[in-house]
Coordinates of N, CA and C in Angstrom, one line a residue:
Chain B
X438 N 150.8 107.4 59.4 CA 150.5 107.8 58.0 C 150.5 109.3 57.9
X439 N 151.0 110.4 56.9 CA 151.2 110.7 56.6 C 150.7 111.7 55.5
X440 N 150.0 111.0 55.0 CA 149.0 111.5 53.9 C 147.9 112.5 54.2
X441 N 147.0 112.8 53.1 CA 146.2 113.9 53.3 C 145.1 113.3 53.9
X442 N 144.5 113.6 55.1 CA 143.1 113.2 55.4 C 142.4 114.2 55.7
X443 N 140.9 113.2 55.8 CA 139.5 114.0 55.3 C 139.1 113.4 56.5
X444 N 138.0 114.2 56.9 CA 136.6 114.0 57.8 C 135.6 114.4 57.7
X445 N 134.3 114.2 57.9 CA 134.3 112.7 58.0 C 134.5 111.8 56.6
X446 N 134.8 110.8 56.2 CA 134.7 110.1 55.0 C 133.1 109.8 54.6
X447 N 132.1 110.0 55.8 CA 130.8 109.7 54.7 C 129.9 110.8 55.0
X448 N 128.8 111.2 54.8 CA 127.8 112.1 55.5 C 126.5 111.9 54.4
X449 N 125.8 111.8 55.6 CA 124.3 112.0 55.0 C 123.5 113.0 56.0
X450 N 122.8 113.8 54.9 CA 122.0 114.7 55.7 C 120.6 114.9 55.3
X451 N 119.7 115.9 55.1 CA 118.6 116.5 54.5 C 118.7 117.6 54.3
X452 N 118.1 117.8 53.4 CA 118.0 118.9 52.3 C 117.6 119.9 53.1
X453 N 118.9 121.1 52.9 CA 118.2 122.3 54.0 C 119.0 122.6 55.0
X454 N 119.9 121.4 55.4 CA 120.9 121.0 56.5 C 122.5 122.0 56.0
X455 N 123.1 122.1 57.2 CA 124.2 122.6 56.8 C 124.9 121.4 57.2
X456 N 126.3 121.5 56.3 CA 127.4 120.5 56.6 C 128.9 121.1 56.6
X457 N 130.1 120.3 57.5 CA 131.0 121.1 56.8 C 132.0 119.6 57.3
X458 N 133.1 119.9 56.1 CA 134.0 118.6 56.0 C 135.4 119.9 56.4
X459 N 136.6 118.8 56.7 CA 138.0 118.9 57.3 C 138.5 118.2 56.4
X460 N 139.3 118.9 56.0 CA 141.0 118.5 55.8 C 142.3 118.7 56.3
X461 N 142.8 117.7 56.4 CA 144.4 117.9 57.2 C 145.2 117.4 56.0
X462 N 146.1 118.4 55.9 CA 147.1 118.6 54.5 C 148.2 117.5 55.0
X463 N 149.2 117.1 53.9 CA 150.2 116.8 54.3 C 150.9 117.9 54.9
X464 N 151.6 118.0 56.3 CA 152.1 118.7 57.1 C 153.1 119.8 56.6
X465 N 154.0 119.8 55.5 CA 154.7 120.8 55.2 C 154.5 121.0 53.7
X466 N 153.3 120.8 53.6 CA 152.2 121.3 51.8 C 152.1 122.7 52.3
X467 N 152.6 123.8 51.5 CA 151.4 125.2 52.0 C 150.3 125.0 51.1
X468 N 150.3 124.4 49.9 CA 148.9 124.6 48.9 C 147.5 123.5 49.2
X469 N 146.7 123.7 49.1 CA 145.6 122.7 49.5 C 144.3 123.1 48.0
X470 N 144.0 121.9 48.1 CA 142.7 122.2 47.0 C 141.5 121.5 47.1
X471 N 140.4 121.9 46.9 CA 139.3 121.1 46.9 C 138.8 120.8 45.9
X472 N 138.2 120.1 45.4 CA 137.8 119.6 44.4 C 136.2 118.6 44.8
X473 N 135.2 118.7 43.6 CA 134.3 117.9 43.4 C 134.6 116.7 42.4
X474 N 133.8 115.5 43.1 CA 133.5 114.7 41.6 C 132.2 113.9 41.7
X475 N 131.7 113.8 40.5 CA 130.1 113.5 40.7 C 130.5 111.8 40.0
X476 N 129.2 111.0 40.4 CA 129.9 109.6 39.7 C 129.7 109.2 38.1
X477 N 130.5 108.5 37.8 CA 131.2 109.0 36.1 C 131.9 109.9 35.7
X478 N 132.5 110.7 36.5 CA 133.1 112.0 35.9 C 134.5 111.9 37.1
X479 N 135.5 113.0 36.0 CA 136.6 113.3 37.2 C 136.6 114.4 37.9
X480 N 137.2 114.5 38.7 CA 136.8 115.3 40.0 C 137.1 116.9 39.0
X481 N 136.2 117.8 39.8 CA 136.3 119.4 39.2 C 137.0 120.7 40.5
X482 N 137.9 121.1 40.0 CA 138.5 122.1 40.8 C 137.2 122.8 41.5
X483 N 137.3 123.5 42.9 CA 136.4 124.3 43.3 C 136.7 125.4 44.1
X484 N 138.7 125.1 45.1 CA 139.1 126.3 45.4 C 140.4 125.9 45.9
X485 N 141.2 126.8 46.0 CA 142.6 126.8 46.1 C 143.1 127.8 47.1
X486 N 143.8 127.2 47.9 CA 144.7 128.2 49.0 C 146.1 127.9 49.2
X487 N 146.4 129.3 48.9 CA 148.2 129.2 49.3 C 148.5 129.8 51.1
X488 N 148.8 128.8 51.6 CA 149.0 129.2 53.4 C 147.1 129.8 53.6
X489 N 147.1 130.5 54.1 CA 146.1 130.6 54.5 C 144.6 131.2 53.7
X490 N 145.8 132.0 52.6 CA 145.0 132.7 51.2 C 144.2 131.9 50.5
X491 N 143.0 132.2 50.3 CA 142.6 131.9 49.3 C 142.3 132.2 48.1
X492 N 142.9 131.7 47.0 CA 143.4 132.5 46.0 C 142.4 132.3 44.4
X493 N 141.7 131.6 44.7 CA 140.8 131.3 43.3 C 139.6 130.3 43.6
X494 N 138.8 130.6 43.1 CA 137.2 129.7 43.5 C 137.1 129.6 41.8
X495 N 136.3 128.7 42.1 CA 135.7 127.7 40.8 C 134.5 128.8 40.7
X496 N 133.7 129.0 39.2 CA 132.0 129.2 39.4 C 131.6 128.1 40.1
X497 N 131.6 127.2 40.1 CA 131.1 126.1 40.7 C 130.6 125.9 42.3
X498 N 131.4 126.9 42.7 CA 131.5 127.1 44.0 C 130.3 128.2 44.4
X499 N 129.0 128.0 44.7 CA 128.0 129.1 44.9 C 127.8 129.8 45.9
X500 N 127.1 130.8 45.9 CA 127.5 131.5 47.3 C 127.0 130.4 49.1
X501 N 126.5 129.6 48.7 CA 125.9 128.4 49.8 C 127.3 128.0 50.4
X502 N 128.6 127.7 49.7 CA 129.7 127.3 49.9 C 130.5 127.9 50.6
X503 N 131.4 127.9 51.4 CA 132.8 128.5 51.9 C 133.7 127.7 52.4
X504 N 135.2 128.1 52.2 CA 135.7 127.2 52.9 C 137.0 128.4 53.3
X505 N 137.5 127.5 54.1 CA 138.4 128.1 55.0 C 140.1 127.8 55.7
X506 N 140.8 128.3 55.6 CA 141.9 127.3 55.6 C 142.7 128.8 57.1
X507 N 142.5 128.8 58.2 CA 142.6 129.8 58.9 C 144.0 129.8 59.6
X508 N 144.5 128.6 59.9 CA 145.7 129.0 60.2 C 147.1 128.1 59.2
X509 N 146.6 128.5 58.1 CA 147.3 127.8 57.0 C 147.6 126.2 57.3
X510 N 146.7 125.7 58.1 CA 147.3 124.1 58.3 C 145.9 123.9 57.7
X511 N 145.2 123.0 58.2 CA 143.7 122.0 58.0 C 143.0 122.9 57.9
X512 N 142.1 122.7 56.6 CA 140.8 123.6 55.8 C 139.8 123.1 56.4
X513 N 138.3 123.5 56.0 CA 137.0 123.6 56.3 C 136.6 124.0 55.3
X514 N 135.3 122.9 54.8 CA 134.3 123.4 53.2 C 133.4 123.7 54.3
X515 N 132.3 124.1 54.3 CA 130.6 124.3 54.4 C 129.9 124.2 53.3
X516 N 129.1 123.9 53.3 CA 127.8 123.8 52.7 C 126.5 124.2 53.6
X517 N 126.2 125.4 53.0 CA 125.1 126.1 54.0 C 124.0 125.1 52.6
X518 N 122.6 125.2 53.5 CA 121.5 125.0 52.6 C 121.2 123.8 52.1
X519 N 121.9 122.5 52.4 CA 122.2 121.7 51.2 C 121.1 121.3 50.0
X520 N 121.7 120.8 49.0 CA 120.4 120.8 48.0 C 121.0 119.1 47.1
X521 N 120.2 118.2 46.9 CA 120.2 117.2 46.6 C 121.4 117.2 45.2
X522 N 121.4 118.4 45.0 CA 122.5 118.4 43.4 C 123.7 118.6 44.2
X523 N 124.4 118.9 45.3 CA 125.2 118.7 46.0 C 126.0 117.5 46.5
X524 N 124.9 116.4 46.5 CA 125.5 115.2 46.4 C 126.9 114.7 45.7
X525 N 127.8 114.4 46.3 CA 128.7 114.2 45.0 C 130.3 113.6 46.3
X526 N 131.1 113.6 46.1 CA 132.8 112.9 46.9 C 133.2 114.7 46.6
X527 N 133.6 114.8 47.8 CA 134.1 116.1 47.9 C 135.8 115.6 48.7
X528 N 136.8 116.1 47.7 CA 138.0 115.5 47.9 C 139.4 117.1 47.9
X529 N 140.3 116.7 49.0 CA 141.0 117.2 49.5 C 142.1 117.0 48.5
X530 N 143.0 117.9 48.4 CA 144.3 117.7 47.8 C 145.2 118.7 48.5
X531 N 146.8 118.2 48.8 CA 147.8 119.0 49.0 C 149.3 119.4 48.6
X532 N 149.9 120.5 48.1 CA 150.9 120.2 47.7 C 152.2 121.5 47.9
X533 N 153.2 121.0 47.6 CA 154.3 122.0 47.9 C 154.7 122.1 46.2
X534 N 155.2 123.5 45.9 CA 156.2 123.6 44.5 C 157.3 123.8 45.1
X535 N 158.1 123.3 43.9 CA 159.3 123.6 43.5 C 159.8 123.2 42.7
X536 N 160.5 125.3 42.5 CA 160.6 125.3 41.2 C 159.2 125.6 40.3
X537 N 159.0 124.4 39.1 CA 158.0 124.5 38.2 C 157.3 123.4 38.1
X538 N 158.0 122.8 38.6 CA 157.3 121.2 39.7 C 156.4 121.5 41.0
X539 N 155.2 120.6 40.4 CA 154.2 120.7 41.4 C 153.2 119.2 41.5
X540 N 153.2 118.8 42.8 CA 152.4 117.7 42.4 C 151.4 117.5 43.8
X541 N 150.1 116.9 43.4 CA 148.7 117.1 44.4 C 148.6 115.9 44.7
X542 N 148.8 115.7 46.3 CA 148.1 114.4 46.9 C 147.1 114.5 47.0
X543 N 146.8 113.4 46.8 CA 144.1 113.7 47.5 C 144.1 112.9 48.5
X544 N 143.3 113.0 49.3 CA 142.8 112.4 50.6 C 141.9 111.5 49.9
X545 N 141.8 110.6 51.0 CA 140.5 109.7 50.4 C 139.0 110.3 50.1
X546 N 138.6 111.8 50.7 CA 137.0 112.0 50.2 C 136.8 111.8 51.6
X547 N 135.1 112.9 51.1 CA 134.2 112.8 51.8 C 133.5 112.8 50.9
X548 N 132.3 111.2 51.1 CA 131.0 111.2 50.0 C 129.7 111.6 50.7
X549 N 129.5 112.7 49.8 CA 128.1 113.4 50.9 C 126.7 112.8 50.3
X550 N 125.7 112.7 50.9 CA 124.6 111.9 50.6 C 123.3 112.7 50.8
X551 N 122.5 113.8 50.4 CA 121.5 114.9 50.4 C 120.6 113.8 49.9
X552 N 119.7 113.8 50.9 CA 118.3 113.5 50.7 C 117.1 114.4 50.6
Chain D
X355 N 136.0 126.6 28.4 CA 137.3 126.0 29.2 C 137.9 125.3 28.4
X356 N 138.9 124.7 30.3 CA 140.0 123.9 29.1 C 139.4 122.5 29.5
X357 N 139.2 121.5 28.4 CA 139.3 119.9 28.6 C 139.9 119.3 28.3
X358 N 139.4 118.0 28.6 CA 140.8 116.8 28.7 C 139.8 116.0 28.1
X359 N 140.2 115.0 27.0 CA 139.2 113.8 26.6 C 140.5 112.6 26.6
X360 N 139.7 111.8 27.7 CA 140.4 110.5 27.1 C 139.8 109.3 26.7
X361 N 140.6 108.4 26.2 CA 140.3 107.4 25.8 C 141.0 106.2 25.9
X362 N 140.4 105.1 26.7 CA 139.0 104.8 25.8 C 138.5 105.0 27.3
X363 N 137.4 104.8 27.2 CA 136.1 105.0 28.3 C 136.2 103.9 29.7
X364 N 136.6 102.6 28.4 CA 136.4 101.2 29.4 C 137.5 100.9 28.7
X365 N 137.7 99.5 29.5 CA 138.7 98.5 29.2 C 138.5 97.4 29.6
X366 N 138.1 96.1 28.9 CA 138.1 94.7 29.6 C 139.6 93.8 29.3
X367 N 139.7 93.4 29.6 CA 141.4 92.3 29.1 C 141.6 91.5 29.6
X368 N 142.2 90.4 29.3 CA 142.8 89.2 30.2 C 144.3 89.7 30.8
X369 N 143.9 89.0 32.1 CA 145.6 89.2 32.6 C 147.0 89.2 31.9
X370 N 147.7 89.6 32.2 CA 148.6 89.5 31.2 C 149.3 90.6 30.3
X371 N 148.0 90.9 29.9 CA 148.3 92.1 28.2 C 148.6 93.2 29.0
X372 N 148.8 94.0 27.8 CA 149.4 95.4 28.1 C 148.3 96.5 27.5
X373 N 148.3 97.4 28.3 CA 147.2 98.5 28.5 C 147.7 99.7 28.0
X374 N 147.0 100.5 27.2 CA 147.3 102.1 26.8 C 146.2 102.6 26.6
X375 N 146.1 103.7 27.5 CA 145.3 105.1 27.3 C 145.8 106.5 27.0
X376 N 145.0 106.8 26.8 CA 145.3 108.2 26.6 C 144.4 109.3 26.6
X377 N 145.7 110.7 26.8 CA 144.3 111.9 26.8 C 145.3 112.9 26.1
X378 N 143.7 113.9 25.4 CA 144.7 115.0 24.5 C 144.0 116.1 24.9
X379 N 144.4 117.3 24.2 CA 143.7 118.7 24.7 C 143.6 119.4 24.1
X380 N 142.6 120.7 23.9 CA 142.6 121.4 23.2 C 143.7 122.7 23.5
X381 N 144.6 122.7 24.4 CA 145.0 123.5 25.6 C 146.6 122.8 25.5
X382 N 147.0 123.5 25.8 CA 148.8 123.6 26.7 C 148.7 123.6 27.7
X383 N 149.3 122.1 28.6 CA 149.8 122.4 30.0 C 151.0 121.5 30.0
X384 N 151.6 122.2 31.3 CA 152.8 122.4 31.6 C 153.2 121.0 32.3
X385 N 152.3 120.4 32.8 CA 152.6 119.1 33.8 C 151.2 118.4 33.9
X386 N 151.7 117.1 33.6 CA 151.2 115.8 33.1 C 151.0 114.8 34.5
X387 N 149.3 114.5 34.6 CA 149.6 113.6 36.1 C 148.5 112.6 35.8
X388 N 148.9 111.3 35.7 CA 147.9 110.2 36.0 C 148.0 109.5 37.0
X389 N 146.5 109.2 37.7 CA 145.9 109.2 38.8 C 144.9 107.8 39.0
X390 N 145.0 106.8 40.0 CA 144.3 106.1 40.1 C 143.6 105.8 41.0
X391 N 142.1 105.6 40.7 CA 141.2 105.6 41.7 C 140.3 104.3 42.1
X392 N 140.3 103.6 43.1 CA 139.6 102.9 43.8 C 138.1 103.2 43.6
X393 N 137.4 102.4 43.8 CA 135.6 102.8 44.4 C 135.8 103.5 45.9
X394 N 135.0 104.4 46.3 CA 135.1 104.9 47.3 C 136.4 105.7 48.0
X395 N 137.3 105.6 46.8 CA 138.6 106.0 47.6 C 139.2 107.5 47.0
X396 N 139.9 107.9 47.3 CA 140.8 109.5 46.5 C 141.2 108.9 45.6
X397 N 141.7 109.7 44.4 CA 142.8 109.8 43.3 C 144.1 109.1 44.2
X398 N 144.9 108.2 43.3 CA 146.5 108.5 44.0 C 147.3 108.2 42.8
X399 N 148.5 108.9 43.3 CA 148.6 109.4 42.1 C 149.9 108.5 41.4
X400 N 150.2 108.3 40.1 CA 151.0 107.0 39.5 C 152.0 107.4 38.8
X401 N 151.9 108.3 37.8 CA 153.1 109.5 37.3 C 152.9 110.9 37.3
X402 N 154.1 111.5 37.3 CA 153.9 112.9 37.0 C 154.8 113.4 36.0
X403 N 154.7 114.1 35.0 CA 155.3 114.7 33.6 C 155.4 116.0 34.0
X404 N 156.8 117.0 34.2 CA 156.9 118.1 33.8 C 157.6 118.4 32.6
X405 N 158.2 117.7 31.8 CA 158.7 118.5 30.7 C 158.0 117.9 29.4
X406 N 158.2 118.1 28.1 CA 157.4 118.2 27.2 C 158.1 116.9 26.1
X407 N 158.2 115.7 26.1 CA 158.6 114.9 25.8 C 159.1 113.5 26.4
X408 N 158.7 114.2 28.1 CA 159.3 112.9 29.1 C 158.7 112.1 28.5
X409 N 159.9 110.7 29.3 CA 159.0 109.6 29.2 C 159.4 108.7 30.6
X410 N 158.3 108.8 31.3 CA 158.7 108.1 32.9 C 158.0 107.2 32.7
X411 N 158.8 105.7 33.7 CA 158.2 104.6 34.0 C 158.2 104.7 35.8
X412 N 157.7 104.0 36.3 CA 157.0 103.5 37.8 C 157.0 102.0 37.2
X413 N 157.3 100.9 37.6 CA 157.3 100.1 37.5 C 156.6 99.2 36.5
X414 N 155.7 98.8 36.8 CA 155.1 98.0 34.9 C 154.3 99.3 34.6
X415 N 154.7 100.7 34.8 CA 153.7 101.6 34.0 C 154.4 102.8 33.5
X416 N 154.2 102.8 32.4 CA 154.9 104.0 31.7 C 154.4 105.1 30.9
X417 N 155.0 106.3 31.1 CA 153.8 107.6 30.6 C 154.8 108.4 29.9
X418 N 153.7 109.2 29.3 CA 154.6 110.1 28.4 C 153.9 111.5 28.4
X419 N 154.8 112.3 28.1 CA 154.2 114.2 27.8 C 154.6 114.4 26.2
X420 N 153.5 114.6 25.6 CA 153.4 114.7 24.2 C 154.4 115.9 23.9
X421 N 155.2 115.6 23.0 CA 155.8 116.7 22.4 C 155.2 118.4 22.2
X422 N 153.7 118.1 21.8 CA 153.4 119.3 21.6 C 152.6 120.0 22.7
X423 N 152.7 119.2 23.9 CA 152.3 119.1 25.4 C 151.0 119.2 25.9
X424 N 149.9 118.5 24.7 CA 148.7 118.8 24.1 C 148.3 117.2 24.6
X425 N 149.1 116.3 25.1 CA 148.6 115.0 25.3 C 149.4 114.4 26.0
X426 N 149.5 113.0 26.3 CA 149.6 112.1 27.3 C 149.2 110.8 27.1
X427 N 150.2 109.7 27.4 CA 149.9 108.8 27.3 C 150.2 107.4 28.8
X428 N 149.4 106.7 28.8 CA 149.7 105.8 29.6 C 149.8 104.6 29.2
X429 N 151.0 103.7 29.6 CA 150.9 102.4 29.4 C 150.8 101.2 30.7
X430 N 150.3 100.3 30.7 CA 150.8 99.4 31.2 C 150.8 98.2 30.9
X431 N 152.1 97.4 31.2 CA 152.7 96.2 31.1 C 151.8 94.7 31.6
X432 N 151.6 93.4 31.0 CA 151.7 92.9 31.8 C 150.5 92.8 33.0
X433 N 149.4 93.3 32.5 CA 148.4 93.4 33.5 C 147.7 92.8 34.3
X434 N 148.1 92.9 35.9 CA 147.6 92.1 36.7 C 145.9 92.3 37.8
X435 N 145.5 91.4 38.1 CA 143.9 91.8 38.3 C 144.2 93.0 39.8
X436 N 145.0 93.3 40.4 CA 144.8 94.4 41.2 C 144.7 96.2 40.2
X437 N 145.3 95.8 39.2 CA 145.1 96.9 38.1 C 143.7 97.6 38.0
X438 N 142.3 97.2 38.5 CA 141.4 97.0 38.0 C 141.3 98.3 38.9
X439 N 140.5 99.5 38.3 CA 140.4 100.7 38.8 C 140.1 101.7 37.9
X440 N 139.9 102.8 38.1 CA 139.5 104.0 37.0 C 140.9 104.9 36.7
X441 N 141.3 105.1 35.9 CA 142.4 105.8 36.1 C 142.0 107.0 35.2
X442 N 142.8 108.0 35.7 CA 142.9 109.9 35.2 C 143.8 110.4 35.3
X443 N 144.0 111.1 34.0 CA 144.5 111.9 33.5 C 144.0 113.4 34.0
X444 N 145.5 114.1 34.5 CA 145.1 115.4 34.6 C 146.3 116.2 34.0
X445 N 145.8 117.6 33.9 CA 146.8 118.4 33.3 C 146.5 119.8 34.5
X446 N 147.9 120.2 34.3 CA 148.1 121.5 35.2 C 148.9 122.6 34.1
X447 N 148.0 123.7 34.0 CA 148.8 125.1 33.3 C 149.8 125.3 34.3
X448 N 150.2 125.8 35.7 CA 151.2 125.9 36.7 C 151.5 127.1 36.4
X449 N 150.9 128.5 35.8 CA 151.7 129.4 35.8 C 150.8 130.0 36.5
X450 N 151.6 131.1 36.8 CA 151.6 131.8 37.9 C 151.4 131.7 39.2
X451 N 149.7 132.0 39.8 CA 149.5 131.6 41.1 C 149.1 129.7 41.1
X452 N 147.9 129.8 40.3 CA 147.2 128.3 40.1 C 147.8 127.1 39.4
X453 N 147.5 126.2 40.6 CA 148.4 124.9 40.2 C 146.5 123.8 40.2
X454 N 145.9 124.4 39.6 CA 144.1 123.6 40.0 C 145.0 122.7 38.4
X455 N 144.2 121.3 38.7 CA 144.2 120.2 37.7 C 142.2 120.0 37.0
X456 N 143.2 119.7 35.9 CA 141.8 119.5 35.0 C 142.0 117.9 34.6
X457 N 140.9 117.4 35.2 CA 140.7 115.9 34.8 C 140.4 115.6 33.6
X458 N 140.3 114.4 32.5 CA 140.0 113.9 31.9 C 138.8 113.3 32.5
X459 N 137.9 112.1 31.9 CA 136.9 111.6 32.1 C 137.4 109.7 32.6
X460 N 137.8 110.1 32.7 CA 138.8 108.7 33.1 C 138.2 107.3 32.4
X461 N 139.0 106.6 32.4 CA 139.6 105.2 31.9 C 139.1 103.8 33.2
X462 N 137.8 103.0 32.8 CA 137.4 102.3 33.4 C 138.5 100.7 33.1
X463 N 139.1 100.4 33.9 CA 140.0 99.1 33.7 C 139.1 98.1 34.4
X464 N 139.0 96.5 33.6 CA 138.7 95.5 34.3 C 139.8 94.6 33.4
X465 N 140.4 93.6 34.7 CA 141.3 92.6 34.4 C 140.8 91.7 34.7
X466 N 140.7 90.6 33.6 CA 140.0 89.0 33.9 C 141.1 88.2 34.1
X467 N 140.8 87.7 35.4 CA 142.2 86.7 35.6 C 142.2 85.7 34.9

């Protein structure tokens, strides 16, 4: 398979805990995206990297957060501090342009669980 | 910001019928992508619209990019009970550096066999 994966797909922690999820891009994607989604709602941009850059953060993204994409292949989010409003599917996306065509695979998620 | 509203919220139907949703905006974007989601699973994705009047099909499902590139529509044919899922709508501005997608509030599908 081929596609975009995530690790771990579930996590539960306590409030206070640090966590940090992986993504492995499709292999010749340079762009990668993370994104939130809380339940009822569709998922919300939160940061974007071209190769290794990272080129735009969401407000959303507070200073507790970082992520990291270091040798332009498979990213890393953190979550320093966590806090129960953190809860939510935190999902991977990857893609290549061309041209003015562009299109985002998503990994299946990581659903995080703050107690 | 920019949003997406679509509609309708839910959907119940008997097998069979044919399905249409849609999303509009207050906003211009460049490319058009609906997305279907499982419980517990990612988005994946079902069409994608770059130009401003396409109209692509994928097999019993067909989508469109609004002329004034302010909307989006989804159809499907024929609806069979694996159909049953959330589906979304997203739009991408694509200029410059950022290709980030803005979701709609998505489309609850249930098929009664």
């Amino acid at each position: 398979d081929t596609g975009v994966s995530q690790d771990p797909r579930h996590k539960i922690t306590k409030r206070g805990q640090n966590v940090t999820f992986r993504c492995d891009p499709i292999s010749e994607h340079n762009r990668l995206y993370w994104y939130r989604q809380t339940l009822g709602q569709g998922p919300e941009f939160l940061t974007y990297f071209q190769n290794e850059a990272q080129l735009e953060k969401s407000r959303l993204l507070s200073d507790r957060f970082s992520a990291e994409r270091p040798k332009g292949s498979f990213s890393t989010l953190e979550i320093q501090r966590t806090e129960q409003g953190d809860s939510a599917m935190y999902l991977c996306a990857s893609s290549s342009r061309t041209g003015y065509q562009e299109t985002q695979y998503f990994g299946p998620g990581t659903r995080l669980l703050v107690l | 910001g920019q949003q997406l509203n679509q509609s309708p919220q839910s959907m119940f139907i008997q097998e069979g019928e044919d399905v249409s949703m849609n999303c509009t905006s207050s906003s211009i974007f460049n490319t058009w992508l609906w997305y279907k989601q499982d419980p517990g699973e990612g988005p994946v994705l079902l069409i994608a619209l770059y130009k401003a009047g396409e109209l692509t099909s994928n097999g019993r499902l067909t989508a469109q990019f609004g002329i004034t590139r302010k909307d989006s529509f989804l159809n499907i044919s024929a609806s069979i009970p694996s159909d049953v899922g959330i589906y979304f709508c997203a739009g991408q501005v694509g200029s410059g550096n950022t290709g980030k997608l803005i979701f709609g509030q998505g489309t609850t599908l249930q098929v009664k066999p």
